[in-house]
CSV table of N, CA and C and ligand atoms in Angstrom, one decimal:
chain,number,residue,atom,x,y,z
A,1,MET,N,9.5,-22.6,-52.5
A,1,MET,CA,8.4,-23.6,-52.4
A,1,MET,C,7.3,-23.4,-53.5
A,2,ASN,N,7.1,-24.4,-54.3
A,2,ASN,CA,6.2,-24.3,-55.4
A,2,ASN,C,4.8,-24.8,-54.9
A,3,ALA,N,4.0,-23.8,-54.5
A,3,ALA,CA,2.7,-24.1,-53.9
A,3,ALA,C,1.7,-22.9,-54.1
A,4,GLN,N,0.4,-23.2,-54.0
A,4,GLN,CA,-0.6,-22.1,-54.1
A,4,GLN,C,-0.6,-21.3,-52.8
A,5,ILE,N,-0.5,-20.0,-53.0
A,5,ILE,CA,-0.5,-19.1,-51.8
A,5,ILE,C,-1.9,-18.5,-51.6
A,6,THR,N,-2.4,-18.5,-50.3
A,6,THR,CA,-3.6,-17.8,-50.0
A,6,THR,C,-3.1,-16.6,-49.1
A,7,ASP,N,-3.4,-15.4,-49.5
A,7,ASP,CA,-3.0,-14.2,-48.8
A,7,ASP,C,-4.3,-13.6,-48.1
A,8,LEU,N,-4.4,-13.7,-46.8
A,8,LEU,CA,-5.6,-13.3,-46.2
A,8,LEU,C,-5.8,-11.8,-46.1
A,9,SER,N,-4.8,-11.1,-46.5
A,9,SER,CA,-5.0,-9.6,-46.6
A,9,SER,C,-5.8,-9.2,-47.9
A,10,THR,N,-5.8,-10.2,-48.8
A,10,THR,CA,-6.5,-9.9,-50.1
A,10,THR,C,-7.6,-10.8,-50.4
A,11,SER,N,-7.7,-12.0,-49.7
A,11,SER,CA,-8.8,-12.9,-50.0
A,11,SER,C,-9.5,-13.4,-48.7
A,12,ASP,N,-10.7,-13.8,-48.9
A,12,ASP,CA,-11.5,-14.3,-47.7
A,12,ASP,C,-10.9,-15.6,-47.3
A,13,LEU,N,-11.1,-15.9,-46.0
A,13,LEU,CA,-10.7,-17.1,-45.4
A,13,LEU,C,-11.5,-18.3,-46.0
A,14,ASP,N,-10.9,-19.3,-46.5
A,14,ASP,CA,-11.5,-20.5,-47.0
A,14,ASP,C,-11.2,-21.6,-45.9
A,15,PRO,N,-12.1,-21.8,-45.0
A,15,PRO,CA,-11.8,-22.7,-43.8
A,15,PRO,C,-11.4,-24.1,-44.3
A,16,ILE,N,-12.0,-24.6,-45.4
A,16,ILE,CA,-11.6,-25.9,-45.9
A,16,ILE,C,-10.2,-26.0,-46.3
A,17,ALA,N,-9.7,-24.9,-47.1
A,17,ALA,CA,-8.4,-24.9,-47.5
A,17,ALA,C,-7.4,-24.7,-46.3
A,18,LEU,N,-7.8,-23.9,-45.3
A,18,LEU,CA,-6.9,-23.8,-44.2
A,18,LEU,C,-6.8,-25.1,-43.4
A,19,ARG,N,-8.0,-25.8,-43.2
A,19,ARG,CA,-8.0,-27.0,-42.5
A,19,ARG,C,-7.1,-28.1,-43.2
A,20,SER,N,-7.1,-28.1,-44.5
A,20,SER,CA,-6.4,-29.0,-45.3
A,20,SER,C,-4.9,-28.7,-45.2
A,21,THR,N,-4.5,-27.4,-45.1
A,21,THR,CA,-3.1,-27.0,-45.0
A,21,THR,C,-2.6,-27.4,-43.6
A,22,LEU,N,-3.4,-27.1,-42.6
A,22,LEU,CA,-3.1,-27.5,-41.2
A,22,LEU,C,-2.9,-29.1,-41.1
A,23,GLY,N,-3.7,-29.8,-41.9
A,23,GLY,CA,-3.7,-31.3,-41.9
A,23,GLY,C,-2.4,-31.8,-42.4
A,24,GLU,N,-1.5,-31.0,-43.0
A,24,GLU,CA,-0.2,-31.5,-43.4
A,24,GLU,C,0.7,-31.8,-42.2
A,25,PHE,N,0.3,-31.2,-41.1
A,25,PHE,CA,1.1,-31.5,-39.9
A,25,PHE,C,0.7,-32.8,-39.3
A,26,ALA,N,1.5,-33.8,-39.3
A,26,ALA,CA,1.2,-35.2,-38.7
A,26,ALA,C,1.3,-35.1,-37.2
A,27,THR,N,0.3,-35.7,-36.6
A,27,THR,CA,0.3,-35.7,-35.1
A,27,THR,C,0.0,-37.1,-34.6
A,28,GLY,N,0.2,-37.3,-33.3
A,28,GLY,CA,-0.4,-38.5,-32.6
A,28,GLY,C,-1.9,-38.3,-32.4
A,29,VAL,N,-2.5,-39.2,-31.8
A,29,VAL,CA,-3.9,-39.1,-31.5
A,29,VAL,C,-4.1,-39.4,-30.0
A,30,THR,N,-4.9,-38.6,-29.3
A,30,THR,CA,-5.2,-38.8,-27.9
A,30,THR,C,-6.7,-38.9,-27.7
A,31,VAL,N,-7.1,-39.4,-26.5
A,31,VAL,CA,-8.4,-39.2,-26.0
A,31,VAL,C,-8.3,-38.5,-24.7
A,32,VAL,N,-8.8,-37.3,-24.6
A,32,VAL,CA,-8.7,-36.5,-23.4
A,32,VAL,C,-10.0,-36.7,-22.6
A,33,THR,N,-9.9,-37.0,-21.4
A,33,THR,CA,-11.0,-37.4,-20.5
A,33,THR,C,-11.1,-36.5,-19.3
A,34,THR,N,-12.4,-36.5,-18.8
A,34,THR,CA,-12.6,-35.8,-17.5
A,34,THR,C,-13.8,-36.4,-16.9
A,35,LEU,N,-14.2,-35.8,-15.8
A,35,LEU,CA,-15.4,-36.3,-15.0
A,35,LEU,C,-16.6,-35.4,-15.3
A,36,GLY,N,-17.7,-35.9,-15.7
A,36,GLY,CA,-18.9,-35.1,-16.0
A,36,GLY,C,-19.5,-34.6,-14.7
A,37,ASP,N,-20.4,-33.6,-14.9
A,37,ASP,CA,-21.1,-33.0,-13.7
A,37,ASP,C,-21.9,-34.1,-13.0
A,38,ASP,N,-22.4,-35.1,-13.7
A,38,ASP,CA,-23.1,-36.2,-13.1
A,38,ASP,C,-22.2,-37.4,-12.6
A,39,LYS,N,-20.9,-37.1,-12.6
A,39,LYS,CA,-19.8,-38.1,-12.2
A,39,LYS,C,-19.6,-39.2,-13.2
A,40,ALA,N,-20.3,-39.1,-14.4
A,40,ALA,CA,-20.1,-40.1,-15.5
A,40,ALA,C,-18.8,-39.7,-16.2
A,41,PRO,N,-18.1,-40.7,-16.8
A,41,PRO,CA,-16.8,-40.3,-17.5
A,41,PRO,C,-17.2,-39.6,-18.8
A,42,VAL,N,-16.3,-38.7,-19.2
A,42,VAL,CA,-16.4,-37.9,-20.4
A,42,VAL,C,-15.1,-37.9,-21.2
A,43,GLY,N,-15.2,-38.0,-22.5
A,43,GLY,CA,-13.9,-37.9,-23.3
A,43,GLY,C,-14.1,-37.7,-24.7
A,44,LEU,N,-13.1,-37.2,-25.4
A,44,LEU,CA,-13.1,-36.9,-26.8
A,44,LEU,C,-11.8,-37.2,-27.5
A,45,ALA,N,-11.8,-37.6,-28.7
A,45,ALA,CA,-10.6,-37.7,-29.5
A,45,ALA,C,-10.0,-36.3,-29.7
A,46,ALA,N,-8.7,-36.2,-29.6
A,46,ALA,CA,-8.1,-34.8,-29.8
A,46,ALA,C,-6.6,-35.0,-30.3
A,47,ASN,N,-6.3,-34.2,-31.3
A,47,ASN,CA,-4.9,-34.2,-31.8
A,47,ASN,C,-4.2,-32.9,-31.6
A,48,SER,N,-4.9,-32.0,-30.8
A,48,SER,CA,-4.3,-30.7,-30.6
A,48,SER,C,-3.3,-30.7,-29.4
A,49,PHE,N,-3.1,-31.8,-28.8
A,49,PHE,CA,-2.2,-31.9,-27.7
A,49,PHE,C,-0.8,-31.6,-28.1
A,50,THR,N,-0.1,-30.9,-27.2
A,50,THR,CA,1.3,-30.7,-27.3
A,50,THR,C,2.0,-30.5,-25.9
A,51,SER,N,3.3,-30.8,-25.9
A,51,SER,CA,4.0,-30.5,-24.6
A,51,SER,C,4.3,-29.0,-24.6
A,52,VAL,N,4.5,-28.4,-23.4
A,52,VAL,CA,4.8,-27.0,-23.3
A,52,VAL,C,6.1,-26.8,-22.5
A,53,SER,N,6.1,-27.4,-21.3
A,53,SER,CA,7.2,-27.1,-20.4
A,53,SER,C,7.6,-28.4,-19.5
A,54,LEU,N,8.9,-28.5,-19.3
A,54,LEU,CA,9.3,-29.7,-18.4
A,54,LEU,C,9.3,-29.2,-16.9
A,55,ASP,N,9.7,-28.0,-16.7
A,55,ASP,CA,9.8,-27.5,-15.3
A,55,ASP,C,9.2,-26.1,-15.1
A,56,PRO,N,8.0,-26.0,-14.7
A,56,PRO,CA,7.1,-27.0,-14.3
A,56,PRO,C,6.6,-27.9,-15.4
A,57,PRO,N,6.1,-29.1,-15.2
A,57,PRO,CA,5.6,-29.9,-16.2
A,57,PRO,C,4.2,-29.5,-16.8
A,58,LEU,N,4.2,-28.9,-17.9
A,58,LEU,CA,2.9,-28.3,-18.5
A,58,LEU,C,2.7,-28.9,-19.9
A,59,ILE,N,1.4,-29.1,-20.2
A,59,ILE,CA,1.0,-29.6,-21.5
A,59,ILE,C,-0.2,-28.7,-21.9
A,60,LEU,N,-0.6,-28.8,-23.2
A,60,LEU,CA,-1.9,-28.1,-23.6
A,60,LEU,C,-2.6,-28.9,-24.6
A,61,TRP,N,-3.9,-28.6,-24.8
A,61,TRP,CA,-4.7,-29.1,-25.9
A,61,TRP,C,-5.8,-28.1,-26.0
A,62,SER,N,-6.6,-28.1,-27.2
A,62,SER,CA,-7.7,-27.2,-27.3
A,62,SER,C,-9.0,-27.9,-27.6
A,63,LEU,N,-10.0,-27.3,-27.1
A,63,LEU,CA,-11.4,-27.9,-27.2
A,63,LEU,C,-12.3,-26.9,-27.9
A,64,SER,N,-13.1,-27.5,-28.9
A,64,SER,CA,-14.0,-26.7,-29.6
A,64,SER,C,-15.1,-26.1,-28.7
A,65,LEU,N,-15.4,-24.8,-28.9
A,65,LEU,CA,-16.5,-24.2,-28.1
A,65,LEU,C,-17.9,-24.9,-28.4
A,66,ASN,N,-18.0,-25.6,-29.5
A,66,ASN,CA,-19.2,-26.3,-29.9
A,66,ASN,C,-19.3,-27.7,-29.3
A,67,ALA,N,-18.2,-28.2,-28.6
A,67,ALA,CA,-18.2,-29.6,-28.2
A,67,ALA,C,-19.2,-29.8,-27.0
A,68,PRO,N,-20.1,-30.8,-27.1
A,68,PRO,CA,-21.0,-31.1,-26.0
A,68,PRO,C,-20.3,-31.3,-24.7
A,69,SER,N,-19.0,-31.7,-24.7
A,69,SER,CA,-18.2,-32.0,-23.5
A,69,SER,C,-17.7,-30.8,-22.9
A,70,LEU,N,-17.9,-29.6,-23.5
A,70,LEU,CA,-17.2,-28.4,-23.0
A,70,LEU,C,-17.5,-28.1,-21.5
A,71,SER,N,-18.8,-28.2,-21.1
A,71,SER,CA,-19.2,-27.9,-19.8
A,71,SER,C,-18.5,-28.8,-18.8
A,72,ALA,N,-18.3,-30.0,-19.1
A,72,ALA,CA,-17.6,-30.9,-18.2
A,72,ALA,C,-16.2,-30.5,-18.0
A,73,PHE,N,-15.5,-30.2,-19.1
A,73,PHE,CA,-14.0,-29.8,-19.0
A,73,PHE,C,-13.9,-28.4,-18.2
A,74,ARG,N,-15.0,-27.6,-18.4
A,74,ARG,CA,-14.9,-26.3,-17.7
A,74,ARG,C,-15.1,-26.5,-16.2
A,75,SER,N,-16.0,-27.4,-15.8
A,75,SER,CA,-16.3,-27.4,-14.4
A,75,SER,C,-15.4,-28.4,-13.6
A,76,HIS,N,-14.8,-29.4,-14.2
A,76,HIS,CA,-13.9,-30.3,-13.4
A,76,HIS,C,-12.5,-29.7,-13.4
A,77,HIS,N,-11.8,-29.9,-12.3
A,77,HIS,CA,-10.4,-29.3,-12.2
A,77,HIS,C,-9.3,-30.2,-12.8
A,78,ALA,N,-9.7,-31.3,-13.4
A,78,ALA,CA,-8.6,-32.3,-13.8
A,78,ALA,C,-9.0,-32.9,-15.2
A,79,PHE,N,-8.0,-33.3,-15.9
A,79,PHE,CA,-8.2,-34.1,-17.1
A,79,PHE,C,-7.0,-35.0,-17.4
A,80,CYS,N,-7.3,-36.1,-18.2
A,80,CYS,CA,-6.2,-37.0,-18.5
A,80,CYS,C,-6.1,-37.0,-20.0
A,81,VAL,N,-4.8,-36.9,-20.5
A,81,VAL,CA,-4.5,-37.1,-21.9
A,81,VAL,C,-4.0,-38.5,-22.1
A,82,ASN,N,-4.9,-39.3,-22.8
A,82,ASN,CA,-4.6,-40.7,-23.1
A,82,ASN,C,-4.0,-40.8,-24.5
A,83,ILE,N,-2.7,-41.1,-24.6
A,83,ILE,CA,-2.1,-41.2,-25.9
A,83,ILE,C,-2.3,-42.6,-26.5
A,84,LEU,N,-2.9,-42.6,-27.7
A,84,LEU,CA,-3.3,-43.9,-28.3
A,84,LEU,C,-2.2,-44.6,-29.1
A,85,CYS,N,-2.3,-46.0,-29.0
A,85,CYS,CA,-1.4,-46.8,-29.8
A,85,CYS,C,-2.0,-47.2,-31.1
A,86,HIS,N,-1.1,-47.8,-32.0
A,86,HIS,CA,-1.5,-48.1,-33.4
A,86,HIS,C,-2.8,-49.0,-33.5
A,87,GLU,N,-3.1,-49.7,-32.4
A,87,GLU,CA,-4.2,-50.7,-32.4
A,87,GLU,C,-5.6,-50.0,-32.1
A,88,SER,N,-5.5,-48.7,-31.8
A,88,SER,CA,-6.7,-48.0,-31.2
A,88,SER,C,-7.5,-47.1,-32.2
A,89,LYS,N,-7.4,-47.4,-33.5
A,89,LYS,CA,-8.2,-46.5,-34.4
A,89,LYS,C,-9.7,-46.6,-34.1
A,90,ASP,N,-10.2,-47.8,-33.9
A,90,ASP,CA,-11.7,-47.8,-33.6
A,90,ASP,C,-12.0,-47.1,-32.3
A,91,LEU,N,-11.1,-47.2,-31.3
A,91,LEU,CA,-11.4,-46.5,-30.1
A,91,LEU,C,-11.4,-45.0,-30.4
A,92,ALA,N,-10.4,-44.5,-31.2
A,92,ALA,CA,-10.4,-43.1,-31.5
A,92,ALA,C,-11.7,-42.6,-32.2
A,93,LEU,N,-12.2,-43.5,-33.1
A,93,LEU,CA,-13.4,-43.1,-33.8
A,93,LEU,C,-14.6,-43.1,-32.8
A,94,GLN,N,-14.6,-44.0,-31.8
A,94,GLN,CA,-15.7,-44.1,-30.8
A,94,GLN,C,-15.8,-42.8,-30.0
A,95,PHE,N,-14.6,-42.1,-29.9
A,95,PHE,CA,-14.5,-40.9,-29.1
A,95,PHE,C,-14.6,-39.6,-30.0
A,96,ALA,N,-14.8,-39.8,-31.3
A,96,ALA,CA,-14.7,-38.7,-32.2
A,96,ALA,C,-16.1,-38.3,-32.7
A,97,ARG,N,-17.2,-38.9,-32.1
A,97,ARG,CA,-18.5,-38.4,-32.4
A,97,ARG,C,-19.3,-38.4,-31.1
A,98,PRO,N,-20.3,-37.4,-31.1
A,98,PRO,CA,-21.1,-37.3,-29.9
A,98,PRO,C,-21.9,-38.5,-29.6
A,99,SER,N,-21.9,-38.9,-28.3
A,99,SER,CA,-22.6,-40.1,-27.9
A,99,SER,C,-22.9,-40.0,-26.4
A,100,ASP,N,-24.0,-40.6,-25.9
A,100,ASP,CA,-24.3,-40.7,-24.5
A,100,ASP,C,-23.4,-41.7,-23.8
A,101,ASP,N,-22.9,-42.7,-24.6
A,101,ASP,CA,-22.2,-43.8,-23.9
A,101,ASP,C,-20.9,-44.1,-24.6
A,102,LYS,N,-20.0,-43.1,-24.7
A,102,LYS,CA,-18.7,-43.3,-25.4
A,102,LYS,C,-17.9,-44.4,-24.7
A,103,PHE,N,-18.1,-44.6,-23.4
A,103,PHE,CA,-17.2,-45.5,-22.7
A,103,PHE,C,-17.7,-47.0,-22.7
A,104,ALA,N,-18.8,-47.2,-23.5
A,104,ALA,CA,-19.3,-48.6,-23.7
A,104,ALA,C,-18.2,-49.5,-24.2
A,105,GLY,N,-17.9,-50.6,-23.5
A,105,GLY,CA,-16.9,-51.6,-24.0
A,105,GLY,C,-15.5,-51.1,-23.8
A,106,ILE,N,-15.3,-50.0,-23.1
A,106,ILE,CA,-13.9,-49.4,-22.9
A,106,ILE,C,-13.5,-49.8,-21.5
A,107,ASP,N,-12.2,-50.3,-21.4
A,107,ASP,CA,-11.6,-50.6,-20.1
A,107,ASP,C,-10.9,-49.4,-19.5
A,108,TRP,N,-11.3,-48.9,-18.4
A,108,TRP,CA,-10.7,-47.8,-17.8
A,108,TRP,C,-10.7,-47.8,-16.3
A,109,GLU,N,-9.8,-47.0,-15.7
A,109,GLU,CA,-9.8,-46.9,-14.2
A,109,GLU,C,-9.7,-45.4,-13.9
A,110,GLU,N,-9.8,-45.1,-12.6
A,110,GLU,CA,-9.8,-43.7,-12.2
A,110,GLU,C,-8.3,-43.3,-12.0
A,111,GLY,N,-8.0,-42.1,-12.5
A,111,GLY,CA,-6.7,-41.5,-12.3
A,111,GLY,C,-6.8,-40.2,-11.4
A,112,PHE,N,-5.9,-39.3,-11.6
A,112,PHE,CA,-5.9,-38.1,-10.8
A,112,PHE,C,-7.2,-37.3,-10.9
A,113,GLY,N,-7.7,-36.9,-9.8
A,113,GLY,CA,-9.0,-36.2,-9.8
A,113,GLY,C,-10.2,-37.0,-10.3
A,114,ASP,N,-10.1,-38.4,-10.2
A,114,ASP,CA,-11.1,-39.3,-10.6
A,114,ASP,C,-11.4,-39.2,-12.1
A,115,THR,N,-10.4,-38.8,-12.9
A,115,THR,CA,-10.6,-38.7,-14.3
A,115,THR,C,-10.2,-40.1,-15.0
A,116,PRO,N,-10.9,-40.5,-16.0
A,116,PRO,CA,-10.7,-41.8,-16.6
A,116,PRO,C,-9.3,-42.0,-17.3
A,117,VAL,N,-8.6,-43.1,-16.9
A,117,VAL,CA,-7.4,-43.5,-17.6
A,117,VAL,C,-7.8,-44.7,-18.4
A,118,LEU,N,-7.5,-44.7,-19.7
A,118,LEU,CA,-7.9,-45.8,-20.6
A,118,LEU,C,-6.8,-46.8,-20.6
A,119,ASN,N,-7.2,-48.1,-20.3
A,119,ASN,CA,-6.1,-49.1,-20.2
A,119,ASN,C,-5.4,-49.4,-21.5
A,120,ALA,N,-6.1,-49.1,-22.6
A,120,ALA,CA,-5.5,-49.3,-24.0
A,120,ALA,C,-4.4,-48.3,-24.3
A,121,ALA,N,-4.3,-47.2,-23.5
A,121,ALA,CA,-3.4,-46.1,-23.9
A,121,ALA,C,-2.0,-46.5,-23.9
A,122,SER,N,-1.1,-45.9,-24.8
A,122,SER,CA,0.3,-46.2,-24.7
A,122,SER,C,1.0,-45.3,-23.7
A,123,ALA,N,0.4,-44.2,-23.4
A,123,ALA,CA,1.0,-43.3,-22.4
A,123,ALA,C,-0.2,-42.4,-21.9
A,124,VAL,N,-0.1,-42.0,-20.6
A,124,VAL,CA,-1.1,-41.2,-20.0
A,124,VAL,C,-0.5,-40.0,-19.2
A,125,LEU,N,-1.1,-38.8,-19.4
A,125,LEU,CA,-0.6,-37.6,-18.6
A,125,LEU,C,-1.9,-37.2,-17.8
A,126,GLU,N,-1.8,-37.3,-16.5
A,126,GLU,CA,-2.9,-37.0,-15.6
A,126,GLU,C,-2.6,-35.6,-15.1
A,127,CYS,N,-3.6,-34.7,-15.4
A,127,CYS,CA,-3.3,-33.2,-15.2
A,127,CYS,C,-4.3,-32.5,-14.4
A,128,GLU,N,-3.8,-31.4,-13.8
A,128,GLU,CA,-4.7,-30.5,-13.1
A,128,GLU,C,-4.9,-29.3,-14.1
A,129,THR,N,-6.1,-28.9,-14.3
A,129,THR,CA,-6.3,-27.7,-15.2
A,129,THR,C,-5.8,-26.5,-14.5
A,130,ILE,N,-4.8,-25.8,-15.0
A,130,ILE,CA,-4.4,-24.6,-14.3
A,130,ILE,C,-4.8,-23.3,-15.1
A,131,GLN,N,-5.1,-23.4,-16.3
A,131,GLN,CA,-5.6,-22.2,-17.1
A,131,GLN,C,-6.5,-22.6,-18.2
A,132,ARG,N,-7.5,-21.9,-18.5
A,132,ARG,CA,-8.3,-22.0,-19.7
A,132,ARG,C,-8.2,-20.7,-20.5
A,133,ILE,N,-7.7,-20.8,-21.7
A,133,ILE,CA,-7.3,-19.6,-22.5
A,133,ILE,C,-8.1,-19.5,-23.7
A,134,PRO,N,-8.8,-18.3,-24.0
A,134,PRO,CA,-9.6,-18.2,-25.2
A,134,PRO,C,-8.7,-18.4,-26.4
A,135,GLY,N,-9.2,-19.1,-27.4
A,135,GLY,CA,-8.5,-19.4,-28.6
A,135,GLY,C,-9.4,-19.4,-29.8
A,136,GLY,N,-10.0,-18.3,-30.1
A,136,GLY,CA,-11.0,-18.2,-31.2
A,136,GLY,C,-12.2,-19.1,-31.0
A,137,ASP,N,-12.4,-20.1,-31.9
A,137,ASP,CA,-13.5,-21.0,-31.8
A,137,ASP,C,-13.2,-22.2,-30.9
A,138,HIS,N,-12.0,-22.2,-30.3
A,138,HIS,CA,-11.6,-23.2,-29.3
A,138,HIS,C,-11.2,-22.6,-28.0
A,139,GLU,N,-11.1,-23.4,-27.0
A,139,GLU,CA,-10.6,-23.0,-25.7
A,139,GLU,C,-9.4,-23.8,-25.4
A,140,ILE,N,-8.3,-23.2,-25.0
A,140,ILE,CA,-7.0,-23.9,-24.8
A,140,ILE,C,-6.9,-24.3,-23.3
A,141,TYR,N,-6.7,-25.5,-23.1
A,141,TYR,CA,-6.5,-26.1,-21.7
A,141,TYR,C,-5.1,-26.3,-21.4
A,142,LEU,N,-4.6,-25.5,-20.4
A,142,LEU,CA,-3.2,-25.7,-20.0
A,142,LEU,C,-3.2,-26.5,-18.7
A,143,GLY,N,-2.5,-27.6,-18.7
A,143,GLY,CA,-2.6,-28.5,-17.6
A,143,GLY,C,-1.2,-28.8,-17.0
A,144,GLN,N,-1.2,-28.9,-15.7
A,144,GLN,CA,0.0,-29.3,-15.0
A,144,GLN,C,0.0,-30.8,-14.7
A,145,VAL,N,1.0,-31.5,-15.2
A,145,VAL,CA,1.1,-32.9,-15.1
A,145,VAL,C,1.2,-33.3,-13.6
A,146,ARG,N,0.3,-34.1,-13.1
A,146,ARG,CA,0.4,-34.5,-11.7
A,146,ARG,C,0.9,-36.0,-11.6
A,147,ARG,N,0.5,-36.8,-12.6
A,147,ARG,CA,1.0,-38.2,-12.7
A,147,ARG,C,1.2,-38.5,-14.1
A,148,PHE,N,2.1,-39.4,-14.4
A,148,PHE,CA,2.2,-39.9,-15.8
A,148,PHE,C,2.6,-41.4,-15.8
A,149,ARG,N,2.3,-42.1,-16.9
A,149,ARG,CA,2.6,-43.5,-17.1
A,149,ARG,C,2.9,-43.8,-18.5
A,150,LYS,N,3.6,-44.8,-18.8
A,150,LYS,CA,4.0,-45.1,-20.2
A,150,LYS,C,4.1,-46.6,-20.4
A,151,ALA,N,3.6,-47.1,-21.5
A,151,ALA,CA,3.8,-48.5,-21.9
A,151,ALA,C,4.5,-48.4,-23.3
A,152,GLU,N,5.2,-49.5,-23.6
A,152,GLU,CA,6.0,-49.4,-24.9
A,152,GLU,C,5.1,-50.0,-26.0
A,153,LYS,N,4.4,-49.1,-26.7
A,153,LYS,CA,3.6,-49.5,-27.9
A,153,LYS,C,3.8,-48.5,-29.0
A,154,PRO,N,3.8,-49.0,-30.3
A,154,PRO,CA,3.9,-48.0,-31.4
A,154,PRO,C,2.6,-47.1,-31.4
A,155,PRO,N,2.8,-45.9,-31.9
A,155,PRO,CA,1.8,-44.9,-31.8
A,155,PRO,C,0.7,-45.0,-33.0
A,156,LEU,N,-0.4,-44.4,-32.7
A,156,LEU,CA,-1.4,-44.1,-33.8
A,156,LEU,C,-1.1,-42.7,-34.3
A,157,LEU,N,-1.1,-42.5,-35.6
A,157,LEU,CA,-0.8,-41.2,-36.2
A,157,LEU,C,-2.0,-40.7,-37.0
A,158,PHE,N,-2.0,-39.4,-37.2
A,158,PHE,CA,-3.1,-38.8,-38.0
A,158,PHE,C,-2.5,-37.7,-38.9
A,159,HIS,N,-2.8,-37.9,-40.2
A,159,HIS,CA,-2.2,-36.9,-41.2
A,159,HIS,C,-3.2,-36.8,-42.3
A,160,ASN,N,-3.5,-35.5,-42.7
A,160,ASN,CA,-4.4,-35.3,-43.8
A,160,ASN,C,-5.8,-35.9,-43.7
A,161,GLY,N,-6.3,-35.9,-42.4
A,161,GLY,CA,-7.6,-36.5,-42.2
A,161,GLY,C,-7.6,-38.0,-42.1
A,162,LYS,N,-6.5,-38.7,-42.1
A,162,LYS,CA,-6.5,-40.2,-42.1
A,162,LYS,C,-5.6,-40.7,-41.0
A,163,PHE,N,-6.0,-41.8,-40.5
A,163,PHE,CA,-5.2,-42.5,-39.4
A,163,PHE,C,-4.1,-43.3,-40.1
A,164,LEU,N,-2.9,-43.4,-39.5
A,164,LEU,CA,-1.8,-44.1,-40.0
A,164,LEU,C,-1.0,-44.8,-38.9
A,165,GLN,N,-0.3,-45.8,-39.3
A,165,GLN,CA,0.7,-46.4,-38.4
A,165,GLN,C,2.0,-45.8,-38.7
A,166,ALA,N,2.9,-45.8,-37.7
A,166,ALA,CA,4.3,-45.3,-38.0
A,166,ALA,C,5.0,-46.3,-39.0
A,167,GLY,N,5.7,-45.8,-39.9
A,167,GLY,CA,6.5,-46.6,-40.8
A,167,GLY,C,7.9,-46.8,-40.2
A,168,ASP,N,8.9,-47.0,-41.1
A,168,ASP,CA,10.2,-47.2,-40.7
A,168,ASP,C,10.8,-45.9,-40.2
A,169,LEU,N,11.6,-45.9,-39.1
A,169,LEU,CA,12.2,-44.7,-38.6
A,169,LEU,C,13.3,-44.3,-39.7
A,170,LEU,N,13.5,-43.0,-39.8
A,170,LEU,CA,14.5,-42.4,-40.8
A,170,LEU,C,15.8,-42.4,-40.1
B,1,FMN,C1,-8.1,-37.3,-35.0
B,1,FMN,C2,-9.1,-36.4,-34.4
B,1,FMN,C3,-8.6,-35.3,-33.7
B,1,FMN,C4,-9.5,-34.4,-33.1
B,1,FMN,N1,-9.0,-33.4,-32.3
B,1,FMN,C5,-9.8,-32.5,-31.7
B,1,FMN,C6,-9.3,-31.5,-30.8
B,1,FMN,O1,-8.1,-31.4,-30.6
B,1,FMN,N2,-10.2,-30.7,-30.2
B,1,FMN,C7,-11.5,-30.8,-30.4
B,1,FMN,O2,-12.3,-30.0,-29.8
B,1,FMN,N3,-12.1,-31.8,-31.2
B,1,FMN,C8,-11.2,-32.6,-31.8
B,1,FMN,N4,-11.7,-33.6,-32.6
B,1,FMN,C9,-13.2,-33.8,-32.8
B,1,FMN,C10,-13.9,-34.4,-31.5
B,1,FMN,O3,-13.3,-35.6,-31.2
B,1,FMN,C11,-15.4,-34.6,-31.8
B,1,FMN,O4,-16.0,-33.4,-32.2
B,1,FMN,C12,-16.1,-35.2,-30.6
B,1,FMN,O5,-17.4,-35.5,-30.9
B,1,FMN,C13,-16.2,-34.2,-29.4
B,1,FMN,O6,-16.7,-34.9,-28.3
B,1,FMN,P1,-18.1,-34.5,-27.6
B,1,FMN,O7,-19.1,-34.5,-28.8
B,1,FMN,O8,-18.4,-35.5,-26.6
B,1,FMN,O9,-17.9,-33.1,-27.0
B,1,FMN,C14,-10.9,-34.6,-33.2
B,1,FMN,C15,-11.3,-35.6,-34.0
B,1,FMN,C16,-10.5,-36.5,-34.6
B,1,FMN,C17,-11.0,-37.7,-35.4
């Protein structure tokens, strides 16, 4: 592989270079939601989501310890992973910055544990939080899937800090 190598045993961590290397991994985009302490809906854009196990049905995602929504995810026992479709770039951006009213203009209904299910999502995993695992400057949320639903829509993708639509299948 012809590439520049950073060896962390001999050089300091450059977070920008590491973030850019991690960004080579293309992902889908989700909005993870929960119920706030004041019973108001809470949610953020997240691409750290991945599947873990089919039996039992487990998934995970990670949340920054600096996120204003951290206390809501810590105190409520449930969350929803709303997988976004190719038409939802603006919706993703709405959930990617702190705001008191992220759900303005968003169509949603209550799912498992009264957590918000976004009607625009192409698939939804409604989960019970079964473990919170320390992960450096993030906290890893392991969820057991309690309900799930799926619509047939092309996905929204994220790669190198940019949103993409899926191209032709290989
Ligand atoms: C495509 C994309 C993926 C993101 N993934 C994550 C993630 O997995 N975990 C995380 O904590 N923040 C992630 N963020 C950043 C949060 O969405 C952003 O910090 C948001 O403001 C956090 O919500 P809050 O301010 O209400 O806590 C992502 C942002 C974008 C645009």
